[in-house]
Each structure stands twice: as structure tokens, then as C-alpha cells.
Amino acid sequence: MLAGPAIYAGSAATSTVRRALKTRHQRKLDLIEARREDRLALGAADQSPAPVCGCEHHLAKHDKQGRCHETVQTAVAWDAEKKPLRYEARQCSCQQYVGPQPLSQVYAEELTDLA
């Protein structure tokens, strides 16, 4: 009768140790992922914002009025499940550039001393 509880106690201890090691391993993986995300966030914080519009085209593709002059692939035919079958190149329908303004347009001209 003594062998039965001893085997059960050993099995419970093994199960507890396995569960603890698995939890520790998962926490280590979570810490590694958090550190990686921190490094990526720091790298992105050092970059200035790219002058990209909501249509994802660069400021250089827009004229002074903000109209986009880039061509995009637009669906022109669909099947019964409303999935696009055919695409055509058309002008981007973006009407105004809404991205970040370059610094040269944000800051005023330098003041000069007239005295």
C-alpha cells in the first residue's frame, strides 16, 4: 500500500515541475518579444515621418493643389462572389495630400536685423 501514494506523489511533483518550467519558458519568450518590440519602436522613433498621403503615395506625386498624379490598379470586373476578375490602370482618385508637411513649409523665413 505504501508504493501507491509514493508513485502518485512523484507523478504530481513531476507534473508540477513541468508546468513550472513551461510557464517560465513562456515568460522568457514574452520578455524576448517585448525587448524586440522596444528596439523596433526606438528605431522607428528616430526616423522623421515620411511625406506619404492617405493613398500611400509620396508628396512628390501630388501637385500644388494636392491632387495625386500616380496610376493605380482598379478592379473593373467582378465574379458572382464579388471577387475582382480584371484590373485596369487608372489615375489615383486621391483629391488632396493630407500627409505630414515638410519642414521647409512649416517654418517661416529667417528674420534679418535691419538695424
Phi, psi and omega in degrees: 000334182289333182291326182298306180294327180294320178293319179296317180296319178294321179293320179293319179295318178298317179297319179295317179296316179300315180296319179295317179294322179294318178296317179297318179297316180296320178296320177298316178297320178296320178295318178298317179295319179296320178295320179297316179296323177297317179297318178295320179294320178295320178296321180288331181290333181282344183271142175283154181294138179281137179285078183241134181279176176298335177278002178070019174260150183291158178303328181295340180274358181250145177273186183296333178277354178096357182286137182276139181245019179269151176264146180229158176274119182243136178291135180236349178218140182232157176267189183295332179270014179065030175262138181297135177257322186221144180238153173227152177279126178223164178290142180299138184271008177298132184261336182207140177287128182235014182280186180293144180276137177298153184300327181297335179267348182270317184271146179281166178296156179291141177277143179245151179279126178266349184278000000 
